[in-house]
Amino acid sequence: QKKENRDCLLRILSNLRFLARQGLPTRDSGHDDDSNFIQLMKLRGEDDSRIKGWLEKKTDKYVSHDMQNELLKVMALSILREVASSIKQSTYISVMCDECTDESNREQIVICIRWLGPDLEPHEDVIGLYKVDNIAAHTIAAVLRDTLLRMNLSMSKCRGQCYDGASNMSGTKSGV
């Protein structure tokens, strides 16, 4: 029973990873049975009766929206840890940051880090897209510091900054 549950959970993770990697939504605004995730599970259930039986269970299926979001967050955190581990091996880093307003009028900041690998090949990694209350310089600086702290990266390794030239990013009196 434990092995079967573990196998089904691994299939769920595999389906989520596939959809995320392809940039496909796991669900839509319609009925749950029409979601990409459930349809992919049903497709795999055609080849594996265990998956089909798993979907027919009443409880403990691990296919709810909340569970999908939780599993995707765990996967994203794992990837971010790998990226941070690679960046830590670099002697110096450069931070790139830009702010924007999305369609719902919320302010967001995207943070990227540029670094050199051991083979002196440049890498650019998107670290995250963060929602902020405002785009004042002190807010952006706090998000940058927090992001580098969570990745266990020292500001002393930072040798470059790249912004879009907006006054709140590069101002002489109150810039980041």
mmCIF file of C-alpha atoms in Angstrom, residues 68-176:
data_model
loop_
_atom_site.group_PDB
_atom_site.id
_atom_site.type_symbol
_atom_site.label_atom_id
_atom_site.label_comp_id
_atom_site.label_asym_id
_atom_site.label_seq_id
_atom_site.Cartn_x
_atom_site.Cartn_y
_atom_site.Cartn_z
ATOM 1 C CA GLN A 68 -0.937 21.462 -6.408
ATOM 2 C CA ASN A 69 0.179 24.926 -5.286
ATOM 3 C CA GLU A 70 2.060 23.491 -2.304
ATOM 4 C CA LEU A 71 3.875 20.921 -4.437
ATOM 5 C CA LEU A 72 4.756 23.571 -7.043
ATOM 6 C CA LYS A 73 6.172 25.810 -4.293
ATOM 7 C CA VAL A 74 8.308 22.951 -3.001
ATOM 8 C CA MET A 75 9.631 22.318 -6.529
ATOM 9 C CA ALA A 76 10.351 26.030 -7.046
ATOM 10 C CA LEU A 77 12.186 26.240 -3.730
ATOM 11 C CA SER A 78 14.287 23.224 -4.661
ATOM 12 C CA ILE A 79 15.272 24.858 -7.957
ATOM 13 C CA LEU A 80 16.072 28.136 -6.212
ATOM 14 C CA ARG A 81 18.315 26.285 -3.727
ATOM 15 C CA GLU A 82 20.225 24.693 -6.615
ATOM 16 C CA VAL A 83 20.628 28.075 -8.306
ATOM 17 C CA ALA A 84 21.798 29.666 -5.038
ATOM 18 C CA SER A 85 24.311 26.866 -4.545
ATOM 19 C CA SER A 86 25.756 27.519 -8.008
ATOM 20 C CA ILE A 87 25.848 31.292 -7.489
ATOM 21 C CA LYS A 88 27.690 30.913 -4.159
ATOM 22 C CA GLN A 89 30.627 29.354 -6.000
ATOM 23 C CA SER A 90 31.093 32.567 -7.980
ATOM 24 C CA THR A 91 33.479 35.190 -6.645
ATOM 25 C CA TYR A 92 31.366 38.142 -7.714
ATOM 26 C CA ILE A 93 27.762 38.761 -8.730
ATOM 27 C CA SER A 94 25.769 41.490 -10.407
ATOM 28 C CA VAL A 95 22.185 42.269 -9.462
ATOM 29 C CA MET A 96 19.590 43.272 -12.044
ATOM 30 C CA CYS A 97 16.263 44.654 -10.924
ATOM 31 C CA ASP A 98 13.241 46.176 -12.600
ATOM 32 C CA GLU A 99 9.836 47.217 -11.380
ATOM 33 C CA CYS A 100 6.541 47.102 -13.209
ATOM 34 C CA THR A 101 2.818 47.308 -12.649
ATOM 35 C CA ASP A 102 0.717 44.299 -13.678
ATOM 36 C CA GLU A 103 -2.761 44.353 -15.241
ATOM 37 C CA SER A 104 -4.464 44.492 -11.846
ATOM 38 C CA ASN A 105 -2.426 47.618 -10.949
ATOM 39 C CA ARG A 106 -0.147 45.849 -8.437
ATOM 40 C CA GLU A 107 3.490 46.822 -8.191
ATOM 41 C CA GLN A 108 6.035 44.039 -8.783
ATOM 42 C CA ILE A 109 9.803 43.732 -8.817
ATOM 43 C CA VAL A 110 11.758 41.166 -10.813
ATOM 44 C CA ILE A 111 15.243 40.276 -9.588
ATOM 45 C CA CYS A 112 17.925 38.583 -11.683
ATOM 46 C CA ILE A 113 21.489 37.719 -10.760
ATOM 47 C CA ARG A 114 24.331 37.582 -13.262
ATOM 48 C CA TRP A 115 27.411 35.579 -12.295
ATOM 49 C CA LEU A 116 30.372 33.725 -13.759
ATOM 50 C CA GLY A 117 30.667 29.961 -13.499
ATOM 51 C CA PRO A 118 33.935 28.111 -12.818
ATOM 52 C CA ASP A 119 34.476 27.867 -16.593
ATOM 53 C CA LEU A 120 34.119 31.696 -16.836
ATOM 54 C CA GLU A 121 30.836 31.296 -18.687
ATOM 55 C CA PRO A 122 28.319 34.024 -17.766
ATOM 56 C CA HIS A 123 24.958 32.975 -16.293
ATOM 57 C CA GLU A 124 21.807 35.031 -15.708
ATOM 58 C CA ASP A 125 19.175 33.594 -13.405
ATOM 59 C CA VAL A 126 15.757 35.029 -12.657
ATOM 60 C CA ILE A 127 15.467 34.776 -8.891
ATOM 61 C CA GLY A 128 11.897 35.886 -8.487
ATOM 62 C CA LEU A 129 9.025 38.216 -9.088
ATOM 63 C CA TYR A 130 8.002 39.951 -5.862
ATOM 64 C CA LYS A 131 4.845 41.895 -5.084
ATOM 65 C CA VAL A 132 5.546 45.186 -3.274
ATOM 66 C CA ASP A 133 3.331 47.867 -1.777
ATOM 67 C CA ASN A 134 5.190 50.700 -3.501
ATOM 68 C CA ILE A 135 8.233 51.241 -5.692
ATOM 69 C CA ALA A 136 10.089 53.661 -3.465
ATOM 70 C CA ALA A 137 13.858 53.192 -3.350
ATOM 71 C CA HIS A 138 13.874 51.991 0.285
ATOM 72 C CA THR A 139 11.262 49.321 -0.505
ATOM 73 C CA ILE A 140 13.183 48.032 -3.505
ATOM 74 C CA ALA A 141 16.447 48.024 -1.546
ATOM 75 C CA ALA A 142 14.770 46.082 1.275
ATOM 76 C CA VAL A 143 13.453 43.458 -1.175
ATOM 77 C CA LEU A 144 16.923 43.136 -2.741
ATOM 78 C CA ARG A 145 18.601 42.731 0.658
ATOM 79 C CA ASP A 146 15.975 40.234 1.786
ATOM 80 C CA THR A 147 16.333 38.188 -1.409
ATOM 81 C CA LEU A 148 20.120 38.041 -1.137
ATOM 82 C CA LEU A 149 19.855 37.172 2.561
ATOM 83 C CA ARG A 150 17.410 34.318 1.908
ATOM 84 C CA MET A 151 19.774 32.963 -0.735
ATOM 85 C CA ASN A 152 22.664 33.335 1.732
ATOM 86 C CA LEU A 153 24.535 35.659 -0.638
ATOM 87 C CA SER A 154 26.653 38.478 0.711
ATOM 88 C CA MET A 155 26.288 42.043 -0.549
ATOM 89 C CA SER A 156 30.101 42.197 -0.492
ATOM 90 C CA LYS A 157 30.104 39.861 -3.520
ATOM 91 C CA CYS A 158 28.001 42.340 -5.490
ATOM 92 C CA ARG A 159 30.146 44.182 -8.035
ATOM 93 C CA GLY A 160 27.445 45.437 -10.341
ATOM 94 C CA GLN A 161 23.925 46.817 -10.353
ATOM 95 C CA CYS A 162 21.663 47.097 -13.343
ATOM 96 C CA TYR A 163 18.429 49.082 -13.348
ATOM 97 C CA ASP A 164 16.268 50.686 -15.989
ATOM 98 C CA GLY A 165 17.357 54.228 -15.181
ATOM 99 C CA ALA A 166 14.194 55.260 -13.334
ATOM 100 C CA SER A 167 14.856 57.883 -10.692
ATOM 101 C CA ASN A 168 13.699 55.658 -7.811
ATOM 102 C CA MET A 169 16.240 53.031 -8.921
ATOM 103 C CA SER A 170 19.275 55.117 -9.740
ATOM 104 C CA GLY A 171 18.701 58.508 -8.089
ATOM 105 C CA THR A 172 21.695 60.090 -6.359
ATOM 106 C CA LYS A 173 19.760 61.102 -3.223
ATOM 107 C CA SER A 174 17.267 58.281 -2.776
ATOM 108 C CA GLY A 175 18.141 55.589 -5.303
ATOM 109 C CA VAL A 176 18.669 51.925 -4.572
#
